[in-house]
Amino acid sequence: MVATFKIAVLGAQGVGKSAIVRQFLYNEFSEVCVPTTARRVYLPAVVMNGHVHDLQIMDFPPITAFPVNTLQEWADVCCRGLRSVHAYILVYDICCFDSFEYIKTIRQQILETR
């Protein structure tokens, strides 16, 4: 049986979340910034240590706050599936202090609610 690992990519607008996912999946990079307005789900398979693993990579648009419970998660279409992931990739722009503050806040909310 192949296990599916769920991964959420979170960060402020324009920090390169989608670019990082596309670089990982397709080994391509685009200079054009297209804002993510809805959650995008990618379903690649990877081989690690001789075993095949399915991934579910979810690229989220910026969220106002991490959902504190399942009801809040499902009430906001953008946040669906966010609380049940196995790992979070938190992305910020090293040249933008506000994006770092945003990710610090989201990280703290994740720690408090999970």
PDB file of N, CA and C in Angstrom:
ATOM      1  N   MET A   1       0.834  -1.181   0.000  1.00  0.00           N
ATOM      2  CA  MET A   1       0.000   0.000   0.000  1.00  0.00           C
ATOM      3  C   MET A   1       0.881   1.247   0.000  1.00  0.00           C
ATOM      4  N   VAL A   2       0.528   2.198  -0.826  1.00  0.00           N
ATOM      5  CA  VAL A   2       1.293   3.427  -0.933  1.00  0.00           C
ATOM      6  C   VAL A   2       0.653   4.489  -0.036  1.00  0.00           C
ATOM      7  N   ALA A   3       1.445   5.076   0.846  1.00  0.00           N
ATOM      8  CA  ALA A   3       0.942   6.113   1.746  1.00  0.00           C
ATOM      9  C   ALA A   3       0.903   7.453   1.016  1.00  0.00           C
ATOM     10  N   THR A   4      -0.115   8.254   1.323  1.00  0.00           N
ATOM     11  CA  THR A   4      -0.215   9.594   0.757  1.00  0.00           C
ATOM     12  C   THR A   4       0.145  10.602   1.824  1.00  0.00           C
ATOM     13  N   PHE A   5       1.133  11.433   1.531  1.00  0.00           N
ATOM     14  CA  PHE A   5       1.552  12.481   2.443  1.00  0.00           C
ATOM     15  C   PHE A   5       0.973  13.795   1.957  1.00  0.00           C
ATOM     16  N   LYS A   6       0.265  14.493   2.847  1.00  0.00           N
ATOM     17  CA  LYS A   6      -0.354  15.768   2.503  1.00  0.00           C
ATOM     18  C   LYS A   6       0.548  16.901   2.975  1.00  0.00           C
ATOM     19  N   ILE A   7       0.797  17.846   2.065  1.00  0.00           N
ATOM     20  CA  ILE A   7       1.685  18.973   2.339  1.00  0.00           C
ATOM     21  C   ILE A   7       0.968  20.259   1.951  1.00  0.00           C
ATOM     22  N   ALA A   8       0.982  21.250   2.846  1.00  0.00           N
ATOM     23  CA  ALA A   8       0.394  22.559   2.563  1.00  0.00           C
ATOM     24  C   ALA A   8       1.499  23.591   2.406  1.00  0.00           C
ATOM     25  N   VAL A   9       1.395  24.410   1.369  1.00  0.00           N
ATOM     26  CA  VAL A   9       2.350  25.485   1.130  1.00  0.00           C
ATOM     27  C   VAL A   9       1.633  26.796   1.449  1.00  0.00           C
ATOM     28  N   LEU A  10       2.145  27.516   2.468  1.00  0.00           N
ATOM     29  CA  LEU A  10       1.507  28.738   2.945  1.00  0.00           C
ATOM     30  C   LEU A  10       2.475  29.908   2.901  1.00  0.00           C
ATOM     31  N   GLY A  11       1.925  31.101   2.683  1.00  0.00           N
ATOM     32  CA  GLY A  11       2.732  32.313   2.695  1.00  0.00           C
ATOM     33  C   GLY A  11       1.922  33.494   2.207  1.00  0.00           C
ATOM     34  N   ALA A  12       2.487  34.668   2.333  1.00  0.00           N
ATOM     35  CA  ALA A  12       1.829  35.896   1.904  1.00  0.00           C
ATOM     36  C   ALA A  12       1.771  35.963   0.374  1.00  0.00           C
ATOM     37  N   GLN A  13       1.042  36.929  -0.126  1.00  0.00           N
ATOM     38  CA  GLN A  13       0.907  37.126  -1.571  1.00  0.00           C
ATOM     39  C   GLN A  13       2.258  37.477  -2.196  1.00  0.00           C
ATOM     40  N   GLY A  14       2.600  36.800  -3.293  1.00  0.00           N
ATOM     41  CA  GLY A  14       3.769  37.161  -4.071  1.00  0.00           C
ATOM     42  C   GLY A  14       5.107  36.691  -3.543  1.00  0.00           C
ATOM     43  N   VAL A  15       5.131  35.751  -2.598  1.00  0.00           N
ATOM     44  CA  VAL A  15       6.411  35.303  -2.046  1.00  0.00           C
ATOM     45  C   VAL A  15       7.038  34.148  -2.838  1.00  0.00           C
ATOM     46  N   GLY A  16       6.275  33.544  -3.755  1.00  0.00           N
ATOM     47  CA  GLY A  16       6.838  32.493  -4.589  1.00  0.00           C
ATOM     48  C   GLY A  16       6.408  31.087  -4.233  1.00  0.00           C
ATOM     49  N   LYS A  17       5.291  30.940  -3.574  1.00  0.00           N
ATOM     50  CA  LYS A  17       4.801  29.608  -3.198  1.00  0.00           C
ATOM     51  C   LYS A  17       4.607  28.719  -4.423  1.00  0.00           C
ATOM     52  N   SER A  18       3.863  29.226  -5.388  1.00  0.00           N
ATOM     53  CA  SER A  18       3.585  28.444  -6.602  1.00  0.00           C
ATOM     54  C   SER A  18       4.864  28.176  -7.389  1.00  0.00           C
ATOM     55  N   ALA A  19       5.769  29.141  -7.408  1.00  0.00           N
ATOM     56  CA  ALA A  19       7.043  28.964  -8.121  1.00  0.00           C
ATOM     57  C   ALA A  19       7.862  27.834  -7.504  1.00  0.00           C
ATOM     58  N   ILE A  20       7.850  27.749  -6.182  1.00  0.00           N
ATOM     59  CA  ILE A  20       8.589  26.675  -5.501  1.00  0.00           C
ATOM     60  C   ILE A  20       7.976  25.316  -5.823  1.00  0.00           C
ATOM     61  N   VAL A  21       6.654  25.247  -5.812  1.00  0.00           N
ATOM     62  CA  VAL A  21       5.976  23.976  -6.130  1.00  0.00           C
ATOM     63  C   VAL A  21       6.272  23.570  -7.561  1.00  0.00           C
ATOM     64  N   ARG A  22       6.163  24.510  -8.493  1.00  0.00           N
ATOM     65  CA  ARG A  22       6.415  24.188  -9.900  1.00  0.00           C
ATOM     66  C   ARG A  22       7.886  23.812 -10.150  1.00  0.00           C
ATOM     67  N   GLN A  23       8.794  24.442  -9.436  1.00  0.00           N
ATOM     68  CA  GLN A  23      10.216  24.092  -9.556  1.00  0.00           C
ATOM     69  C   GLN A  23      10.434  22.657  -9.077  1.00  0.00           C
ATOM     70  N   PHE A  24       9.811  22.298  -7.959  1.00  0.00           N
ATOM     71  CA  PHE A  24       9.944  20.945  -7.409  1.00  0.00           C
ATOM     72  C   PHE A  24       9.327  19.906  -8.341  1.00  0.00           C
ATOM     73  N   LEU A  25       8.138  20.174  -8.846  1.00  0.00           N
ATOM     74  CA  LEU A  25       7.412  19.185  -9.643  1.00  0.00           C
ATOM     75  C   LEU A  25       7.892  19.076 -11.082  1.00  0.00           C
ATOM     76  N   TYR A  26       8.128  20.221 -11.705  1.00  0.00           N
ATOM     77  CA  TYR A  26       8.376  20.227 -13.144  1.00  0.00           C
ATOM     78  C   TYR A  26       9.761  20.742 -13.538  1.00  0.00           C
ATOM     79  N   ASN A  27      10.564  21.150 -12.564  1.00  0.00           N
ATOM     80  CA  ASN A  27      11.888  21.699 -12.814  1.00  0.00           C
ATOM     81  C   ASN A  27      11.828  22.868 -13.798  1.00  0.00           C
ATOM     82  N   GLU A  28      10.825  23.746 -13.585  1.00  0.00           N
ATOM     83  CA  GLU A  28      10.697  24.927 -14.418  1.00  0.00           C
ATOM     84  C   GLU A  28      10.439  26.143 -13.550  1.00  0.00           C
ATOM     85  N   PHE A  29      10.838  27.292 -14.070  1.00  0.00           N
ATOM     86  CA  PHE A  29      10.643  28.547 -13.353  1.00  0.00           C
ATOM     87  C   PHE A  29      10.158  29.607 -14.323  1.00  0.00           C
ATOM     88  N   SER A  30       9.167  30.366 -13.895  1.00  0.00           N
ATOM     89  CA  SER A  30       8.633  31.442 -14.723  1.00  0.00           C
ATOM     90  C   SER A  30       8.841  32.768 -14.004  1.00  0.00           C
ATOM     91  N   GLU A  31       9.252  33.775 -14.740  1.00  0.00           N
ATOM     92  CA  GLU A  31       9.431  35.111 -14.182  1.00  0.00           C
ATOM     93  C   GLU A  31       8.091  35.806 -13.955  1.00  0.00           C
ATOM     94  N   VAL A  32       7.041  35.302 -14.583  1.00  0.00           N
ATOM     95  CA  VAL A  32       5.714  35.915 -14.509  1.00  0.00           C
ATOM     96  C   VAL A  32       5.045  35.512 -13.198  1.00  0.00           C
ATOM     97  N   CYS A  33       4.553  36.507 -12.463  1.00  0.00           N
ATOM     98  CA  CYS A  33       3.859  36.255 -11.201  1.00  0.00           C
ATOM     99  C   CYS A  33       2.357  36.232 -11.450  1.00  0.00           C
ATOM    100  N   VAL A  34       1.754  35.065 -11.239  1.00  0.00           N
ATOM    101  CA  VAL A  34       0.309  34.925 -11.370  1.00  0.00           C
ATOM    102  C   VAL A  34      -0.234  34.633  -9.975  1.00  0.00           C
ATOM    103  N   PRO A  35      -0.982  35.569  -9.377  1.00  0.00           N
ATOM    104  CA  PRO A  35      -1.477  35.369  -8.013  1.00  0.00           C
ATOM    105  C   PRO A  35      -2.365  34.131  -7.890  1.00  0.00           C
ATOM    106  N   THR A  36      -2.173  33.397  -6.822  1.00  0.00           N
ATOM    107  CA  THR A  36      -2.997  32.238  -6.528  1.00  0.00           C
ATOM    108  C   THR A  36      -4.268  32.733  -5.847  1.00  0.00           C
ATOM    109  N   THR A  37      -5.418  32.475  -6.482  1.00  0.00           N
ATOM    110  CA  THR A  37      -6.691  32.942  -5.928  1.00  0.00           C
ATOM    111  C   THR A  37      -7.504  31.808  -5.321  1.00  0.00           C
ATOM    112  N   ALA A  38      -7.163  30.584  -5.631  1.00  0.00           N
ATOM    113  CA  ALA A  38      -7.860  29.419  -5.082  1.00  0.00           C
ATOM    114  C   ALA A  38      -6.828  28.338  -4.790  1.00  0.00           C
ATOM    115  N   ARG A  39      -7.181  27.437  -3.911  1.00  0.00           N
ATOM    116  CA  ARG A  39      -6.282  26.341  -3.563  1.00  0.00           C
ATOM    117  C   ARG A  39      -6.027  25.491  -4.798  1.00  0.00           C
ATOM    118  N   ARG A  40      -4.767  25.167  -5.026  1.00  0.00           N
ATOM    119  CA  ARG A  40      -4.373  24.277  -6.119  1.00  0.00           C
ATOM    120  C   ARG A  40      -3.825  23.001  -5.510  1.00  0.00           C
ATOM    121  N   VAL A  41      -4.231  21.872  -6.054  1.00  0.00           N
ATOM    122  CA  VAL A  41      -3.793  20.581  -5.528  1.00  0.00           C
ATOM    123  C   VAL A  41      -2.993  19.853  -6.606  1.00  0.00           C
ATOM    124  N   TYR A  42      -1.817  19.394  -6.234  1.00  0.00           N
ATOM    125  CA  TYR A  42      -0.946  18.621  -7.120  1.00  0.00           C
ATOM    126  C   TYR A  42      -0.804  17.230  -6.510  1.00  0.00           C
ATOM    127  N   LEU A  43      -0.819  16.202  -7.356  1.00  0.00           N
ATOM    128  CA  LEU A  43      -0.772  14.820  -6.874  1.00  0.00           C
ATOM    129  C   LEU A  43       0.385  14.032  -7.492  1.00  0.00           C
ATOM    130  N   PRO A  44       1.613  14.403  -7.180  1.00  0.00           N
ATOM    131  CA  PRO A  44       2.756  13.664  -7.735  1.00  0.00           C
ATOM    132  C   PRO A  44       3.061  12.418  -6.904  1.00  0.00           C
ATOM    133  N   ALA A  45       3.854  11.557  -7.475  1.00  0.00           N
ATOM    134  CA  ALA A  45       4.410  10.412  -6.761  1.00  0.00           C
ATOM    135  C   ALA A  45       5.927  10.585  -6.749  1.00  0.00           C
ATOM    136  N   VAL A  46       6.563  10.257  -5.639  1.00  0.00           N
ATOM    137  CA  VAL A  46       8.009  10.378  -5.529  1.00  0.00           C
ATOM    138  C   VAL A  46       8.583   9.061  -5.030  1.00  0.00           C
ATOM    139  N   VAL A  47       9.842   8.833  -5.348  1.00  0.00           N
ATOM    140  CA  VAL A  47      10.536   7.642  -4.860  1.00  0.00           C
ATOM    141  C   VAL A  47      11.556   8.096  -3.820  1.00  0.00           C
ATOM    142  N   MET A  48      11.416   7.575  -2.608  1.00  0.00           N
ATOM    143  CA  MET A  48      12.361   7.866  -1.531  1.00  0.00           C
ATOM    144  C   MET A  48      12.790   6.551  -0.894  1.00  0.00           C
ATOM    145  N   ASN A  49      14.080   6.378  -0.787  1.00  0.00           N
ATOM    146  CA  ASN A  49      14.631   5.167  -0.177  1.00  0.00           C
ATOM    147  C   ASN A  49      14.068   3.899  -0.817  1.00  0.00           C
ATOM    148  N   GLY A  50      13.878   3.928  -2.131  1.00  0.00           N
ATOM    149  CA  GLY A  50      13.409   2.754  -2.851  1.00  0.00           C
ATOM    150  C   GLY A  50      11.918   2.490  -2.747  1.00  0.00           C
ATOM    151  N   HIS A  51      11.167   3.393  -2.130  1.00  0.00           N
ATOM    152  CA  HIS A  51       9.726   3.213  -1.979  1.00  0.00           C
ATOM    153  C   HIS A  51       8.988   4.362  -2.682  1.00  0.00           C
ATOM    154  N   VAL A  52       7.849   4.039  -3.278  1.00  0.00           N
ATOM    155  CA  VAL A  52       7.026   5.045  -3.942  1.00  0.00           C
ATOM    156  C   VAL A  52       6.075   5.645  -2.917  1.00  0.00           C
ATOM    157  N   HIS A  53       6.011   6.972  -2.891  1.00  0.00           N
ATOM    158  CA  HIS A  53       5.105   7.690  -1.993  1.00  0.00           C
ATOM    159  C   HIS A  53       4.270   8.658  -2.815  1.00  0.00           C
ATOM    160  N   ASP A  54       2.970   8.661  -2.561  1.00  0.00           N
ATOM    161  CA  ASP A  54       2.096   9.646  -3.196  1.00  0.00           C
ATOM    162  C   ASP A  54       2.107  10.904  -2.349  1.00  0.00           C
ATOM    163  N   LEU A  55       2.167  12.046  -3.009  1.00  0.00           N
ATOM    164  CA  LEU A  55       2.094  13.326  -2.323  1.00  0.00           C
ATOM    165  C   LEU A  55       0.811  14.036  -2.746  1.00  0.00           C
ATOM    166  N   GLN A  56       0.268  14.788  -1.834  1.00  0.00           N
ATOM    167  CA  GLN A  56      -0.819  15.711  -2.150  1.00  0.00           C
ATOM    168  C   GLN A  56      -0.324  17.076  -1.700  1.00  0.00           C
ATOM    169  N   ILE A  57       0.162  17.852  -2.662  1.00  0.00           N
ATOM    170  CA  ILE A  57       0.710  19.176  -2.361  1.00  0.00           C
ATOM    171  C   ILE A  57      -0.389  20.199  -2.620  1.00  0.00           C
ATOM    172  N   MET A  58      -0.736  20.952  -1.581  1.00  0.00           N
ATOM    173  CA  MET A  58      -1.782  21.960  -1.696  1.00  0.00           C
ATOM    174  C   MET A  58      -1.151  23.341  -1.610  1.00  0.00           C
ATOM    175  N   ASP A  59      -1.315  24.109  -2.678  1.00  0.00           N
ATOM    176  CA  ASP A  59      -0.797  25.471  -2.773  1.00  0.00           C
ATOM    177  C   ASP A  59      -1.947  26.410  -2.434  1.00  0.00           C
ATOM    178  N   PHE A  60      -1.880  27.035  -1.266  1.00  0.00           N
ATOM    179  CA  PHE A  60      -2.965  27.880  -0.778  1.00  0.00           C
ATOM    180  C   PHE A  60      -2.712  29.350  -1.101  1.00  0.00           C
ATOM    181  N   PRO A  61      -3.791  30.096  -1.396  1.00  0.00           N
ATOM    182  CA  PRO A  61      -3.646  31.554  -1.463  1.00  0.00           C
ATOM    183  C   PRO A  61      -3.441  32.077  -0.044  1.00  0.00           C
ATOM    184  N   PRO A  62      -3.059  33.322   0.119  1.00  0.00           N
ATOM    185  CA  PRO A  62      -2.895  33.840   1.483  1.00  0.00           C
ATOM    186  C   PRO A  62      -4.200  33.701   2.280  1.00  0.00           C
ATOM    187  N   ILE A  63      -4.073  33.239   3.517  1.00  0.00           N
ATOM    188  CA  ILE A  63      -5.240  33.079   4.386  1.00  0.00           C
ATOM    189  C   ILE A  63      -5.186  34.151   5.472  1.00  0.00           C
ATOM    190  N   THR A  64      -6.346  34.551   5.956  1.00  0.00           N
ATOM    191  CA  THR A  64      -6.375  35.599   6.983  1.00  0.00           C
ATOM    192  C   THR A  64      -5.957  35.050   8.337  1.00  0.00           C
ATOM    193  N   ALA A  65      -6.321  33.795   8.609  1.00  0.00           N
ATOM    194  CA  ALA A  65      -5.942  33.147   9.870  1.00  0.00           C
ATOM    195  C   ALA A  65      -6.060  31.644   9.701  1.00  0.00           C
ATOM    196  N   PHE A  66      -5.259  30.911  10.451  1.00  0.00           N
ATOM    197  CA  PHE A  66      -5.334  29.459  10.429  1.00  0.00           C
ATOM    198  C   PHE A  66      -6.630  29.043  11.122  1.00  0.00           C
ATOM    199  N   PRO A  67      -7.416  28.136  10.524  1.00  0.00           N
ATOM    200  CA  PRO A  67      -8.683  27.742  11.135  1.00  0.00           C
ATOM    201  C   PRO A  67      -8.477  27.057  12.492  1.00  0.00           C
ATOM    202  N   VAL A  68      -9.224  27.512  13.503  1.00  0.00           N
ATOM    203  CA  VAL A  68      -9.042  26.995  14.857  1.00  0.00           C
ATOM    204  C   VAL A  68      -9.749  25.667  15.088  1.00  0.00           C
ATOM    205  N   ASN A  69     -10.718  25.334  14.232  1.00  0.00           N
ATOM    206  CA  ASN A  69     -11.411  24.051  14.374  1.00  0.00           C
ATOM    207  C   ASN A  69     -11.879  23.584  12.996  1.00  0.00           C
ATOM    208  N   THR A  70     -12.407  22.367  12.955  1.00  0.00           N
ATOM    209  CA  THR A  70     -12.827  21.780  11.689  1.00  0.00           C
ATOM    210  C   THR A  70     -13.992  22.541  11.071  1.00  0.00           C
ATOM    211  N   LEU A  71     -14.900  23.028  11.903  1.00  0.00           N
ATOM    212  CA  LEU A  71     -16.042  23.786  11.394  1.00  0.00           C
ATOM    213  C   LEU A  71     -15.586  25.042  10.651  1.00  0.00           C
ATOM    214  N   GLN A  72     -14.652  25.760  11.235  1.00  0.00           N
ATOM    215  CA  GLN A  72     -14.124  26.969  10.589  1.00  0.00           C
ATOM    216  C   GLN A  72     -13.360  26.603   9.311  1.00  0.00           C
ATOM    217  N   GLU A  73     -12.650  25.491   9.352  1.00  0.00           N
ATOM    218  CA  GLU A  73     -11.893  25.043   8.181  1.00  0.00           C
ATOM    219  C   GLU A  73     -12.823  24.788   7.000  1.00  0.00           C
ATOM    220  N   TRP A  74     -13.930  24.121   7.234  1.00  0.00           N
ATOM    221  CA  TRP A  74     -14.842  23.771   6.151  1.00  0.00           C
ATOM    222  C   TRP A  74     -15.762  24.921   5.768  1.00  0.00           C
ATOM    223  N   ALA A  75     -15.928  25.915   6.626  1.00  0.00           N
ATOM    224  CA  ALA A  75     -16.745  27.079   6.297  1.00  0.00           C
ATOM    225  C   ALA A  75     -16.040  27.962   5.264  1.00  0.00           C
ATOM    226  N   ASP A  76     -14.726  27.988   5.291  1.00  0.00           N
ATOM    227  CA  ASP A  76     -13.937  28.787   4.355  1.00  0.00           C
ATOM    228  C   ASP A  76     -13.406  27.866   3.251  1.00  0.00           C
ATOM    229  N   VAL A  77     -13.918  28.033   2.044  1.00  0.00           N
ATOM    230  CA  VAL A  77     -13.532  27.177   0.916  1.00  0.00           C
ATOM    231  C   VAL A  77     -12.022  27.150   0.731  1.00  0.00           C
ATOM    232  N   CYS A  78     -11.379  28.265   0.967  1.00  0.00           N
ATOM    233  CA  CYS A  78      -9.941  28.405   0.777  1.00  0.00           C
ATOM    234  C   CYS A  78      -9.134  27.506   1.725  1.00  0.00           C
ATOM    235  N   CYS A  79      -9.663  27.242   2.912  1.00  0.00           N
ATOM    236  CA  CYS A  79      -8.911  26.529   3.950  1.00  0.00           C
ATOM    237  C   CYS A  79      -9.200  25.036   4.014  1.00  0.00           C
ATOM    238  N   ARG A  80     -10.047  24.531   3.171  1.00  0.00           N
ATOM    239  CA  ARG A  80     -10.428  23.117   3.261  1.00  0.00           C
ATOM    240  C   ARG A  80      -9.216  22.204   3.136  1.00  0.00           C
ATOM    241  N   GLY A  81      -9.105  21.294   4.095  1.00  0.00           N
ATOM    242  CA  GLY A  81      -8.009  20.339   4.115  1.00  0.00           C
ATOM    243  C   GLY A  81      -6.755  20.830   4.813  1.00  0.00           C
ATOM    244  N   LEU A  82      -6.777  22.047   5.302  1.00  0.00           N
ATOM    245  CA  LEU A  82      -5.570  22.653   5.875  1.00  0.00           C
ATOM    246  C   LEU A  82      -5.173  22.043   7.217  1.00  0.00           C
ATOM    247  N   ARG A  83      -6.125  21.657   8.018  1.00  0.00           N
ATOM    248  CA  ARG A  83      -5.821  21.131   9.354  1.00  0.00           C
ATOM    249  C   ARG A  83      -5.380  19.664   9.327  1.00  0.00           C
ATOM    250  N   SER A  84      -5.631  18.952   8.228  1.00  0.00           N
ATOM    251  CA  SER A  84      -5.339  17.518   8.189  1.00  0.00           C
ATOM    252  C   SER A  84      -4.046  17.163   7.456  1.00  0.00           C
ATOM    253  N   VAL A  85      -3.235  18.159   7.145  1.00  0.00           N
ATOM    254  CA  VAL A  85      -1.997  17.858   6.425  1.00  0.00           C
ATOM    255  C   VAL A  85      -0.929  17.307   7.373  1.00  0.00           C
ATOM    256  N   HIS A  86       0.058  16.662   6.783  1.00  0.00           N
ATOM    257  CA  HIS A  86       1.168  16.098   7.553  1.00  0.00           C
ATOM    258  C   HIS A  86       2.308  17.092   7.743  1.00  0.00           C
ATOM    259  N   ALA A  87       2.438  18.040   6.799  1.00  0.00           N
ATOM    260  CA  ALA A  87       3.549  18.998   6.872  1.00  0.00           C
ATOM    261  C   ALA A  87       3.129  20.328   6.268  1.00  0.00           C
ATOM    262  N   TYR A  88       3.729  21.394   6.795  1.00  0.00           N
ATOM    263  CA  TYR A  88       3.502  22.739   6.285  1.00  0.00           C
ATOM    264  C   TYR A  88       4.820  23.280   5.757  1.00  0.00           C
ATOM    265  N   ILE A  89       4.784  23.855   4.582  1.00  0.00           N
ATOM    266  CA  ILE A  89       5.930  24.577   4.051  1.00  0.00           C
ATOM    267  C   ILE A  89       5.566  26.053   4.140  1.00  0.00           C
ATOM    268  N   LEU A  90       6.281  26.782   4.972  1.00  0.00           N
ATOM    269  CA  LEU A  90       5.998  28.191   5.208  1.00  0.00           C
ATOM    270  C   LEU A  90       6.991  29.026   4.413  1.00  0.00           C
ATOM    271  N   VAL A  91       6.478  29.832   3.489  1.00  0.00           N
ATOM    272  CA  VAL A  91       7.313  30.555   2.541  1.00  0.00           C
ATOM    273  C   VAL A  91       7.204  32.058   2.800  1.00  0.00           C
ATOM    274  N   TYR A  92       8.351  32.729   2.811  1.00  0.00           N
ATOM    275  CA  TYR A  92       8.350  34.191   2.919  1.00  0.00           C
ATOM    276  C   TYR A  92       9.436  34.756   2.025  1.00  0.00           C
ATOM    277  N   ASP A  93       9.338  36.042   1.754  1.00  0.00           N
ATOM    278  CA  ASP A  93      10.294  36.757   0.916  1.00  0.00           C
ATOM    279  C   ASP A  93      11.342  37.381   1.837  1.00  0.00           C
ATOM    280  N   ILE A  94      12.610  37.037   1.657  1.00  0.00           N
ATOM    281  CA  ILE A  94      13.653  37.550   2.556  1.00  0.00           C
ATOM    282  C   ILE A  94      13.826  39.060   2.436  1.00  0.00           C
ATOM    283  N   CYS A  95      13.287  39.656   1.370  1.00  0.00           N
ATOM    284  CA  CYS A  95      13.377  41.109   1.190  1.00  0.00           C
ATOM    285  C   CYS A  95      12.132  41.839   1.697  1.00  0.00           C
ATOM    286  N   CYS A  96      11.168  41.091   2.227  1.00  0.00           N
ATOM    287  CA  CYS A  96       9.913  41.702   2.661  1.00  0.00           C
ATOM    288  C   CYS A  96       9.626  41.306   4.110  1.00  0.00           C
ATOM    289  N   PHE A  97       9.857  42.237   5.027  1.00  0.00           N
ATOM    290  CA  PHE A  97       9.655  41.964   6.450  1.00  0.00           C
ATOM    291  C   PHE A  97       8.197  41.602   6.750  1.00  0.00           C
ATOM    292  N   ASP A  98       7.247  42.224   6.049  1.00  0.00           N
ATOM    293  CA  ASP A  98       5.831  41.936   6.290  1.00  0.00           C
ATOM    294  C   ASP A  98       5.491  40.476   5.992  1.00  0.00           C
ATOM    295  N   SER A  99       6.113  39.904   4.950  1.00  0.00           N
ATOM    296  CA  SER A  99       5.835  38.499   4.635  1.00  0.00           C
ATOM    297  C   SER A  99       6.398  37.583   5.717  1.00  0.00           C
ATOM    298  N   PHE A 100       7.503  37.984   6.326  1.00  0.00           N
ATOM    299  CA  PHE A 100       8.066  37.211   7.440  1.00  0.00           C
ATOM    300  C   PHE A 100       7.149  37.297   8.663  1.00  0.00           C
ATOM    301  N   GLU A 101       6.642  38.478   8.955  1.00  0.00           N
ATOM    302  CA  GLU A 101       5.715  38.647  10.075  1.00  0.00           C
ATOM    303  C   GLU A 101       4.434  37.845   9.854  1.00  0.00           C
ATOM    304  N   TYR A 102       3.963  37.826   8.608  1.00  0.00           N
ATOM    305  CA  TYR A 102       2.771  37.057   8.266  1.00  0.00           C
ATOM    306  C   TYR A 102       2.989  35.578   8.579  1.00  0.00           C
ATOM    307  N   ILE A 103       4.121  35.054   8.142  1.00  0.00           N
ATOM    308  CA  ILE A 103       4.380  33.624   8.327  1.00  0.00           C
ATOM    309  C   ILE A 103       4.637  33.297   9.797  1.00  0.00           C
ATOM    310  N   LYS A 104       5.217  34.228  10.544  1.00  0.00           N
ATOM    311  CA  LYS A 104       5.386  34.019  11.986  1.00  0.00           C
ATOM    312  C   LYS A 104       4.021  33.887  12.664  1.00  0.00           C
ATOM    313  N   THR A 105       3.077  34.721  12.260  1.00  0.00           N
ATOM    314  CA  THR A 105       1.726  34.677  12.825  1.00  0.00           C
ATOM    315  C   THR A 105       1.034  33.361  12.479  1.00  0.00           C
ATOM    316  N   ILE A 106       1.116  32.953  11.214  1.00  0.00           N
ATOM    317  CA  ILE A 106       0.492  31.693  10.795  1.00  0.00           C
ATOM    318  C   ILE A 106       1.126  30.518  11.522  1.00  0.00           C
ATOM    319  N   ARG A 107       2.448  30.527  11.666  1.00  0.00           N
ATOM    320  CA  ARG A 107       3.141  29.454  12.380  1.00  0.00           C
ATOM    321  C   ARG A 107       2.663  29.357  13.829  1.00  0.00           C
ATOM    322  N   GLN A 108       2.534  30.490  14.487  1.00  0.00           N
ATOM    323  CA  GLN A 108       2.067  30.496  15.867  1.00  0.00           C
ATOM    324  C   GLN A 108       0.637  29.968  15.968  1.00  0.00           C
ATOM    325  N   GLN A 109      -0.213  30.323  15.009  1.00  0.00           N
ATOM    326  CA  GLN A 109      -1.581  29.831  15.018  1.00  0.00           C
ATOM    327  C   GLN A 109      -1.632  28.317  14.792  1.00  0.00           C
ATOM    328  N   ILE A 110      -0.760  27.818  13.930  1.00  0.00           N
ATOM    329  CA  ILE A 110      -0.681  26.371  13.700  1.00  0.00           C
ATOM    330  C   ILE A 110      -0.283  25.676  15.002  1.00  0.00           C
ATOM    331  N   LEU A 111       0.740  26.190  15.671  1.00  0.00           N
ATOM    332  CA  LEU A 111       1.208  25.574  16.912  1.00  0.00           C
ATOM    333  C   LEU A 111       0.128  25.586  17.992  1.00  0.00           C
ATOM    334  N   GLU A 112      -0.665  26.651  18.051  1.00  0.00           N
ATOM    335  CA  GLU A 112      -1.698  26.761  19.073  1.00  0.00           C
ATOM    336  C   GLU A 112      -2.922  25.879  18.808  1.00  0.00           C
ATOM    337  N   THR A 113      -3.190  25.592  17.557  1.00  0.00           N
ATOM    338  CA  THR A 113      -4.416  24.869  17.233  1.00  0.00           C
ATOM    339  C   THR A 113      -4.211  23.411  16.854  1.00  0.00           C
ATOM    340  N   ARG A 114      -3.012  22.990  16.586  1.00  0.00           N
ATOM    341  CA  ARG A 114      -2.793  21.590  16.189  1.00  0.00           C
ATOM    342  C   ARG A 114      -2.260  20.796  17.338  1.00  0.00           C
TER     343      ARG A 114
END
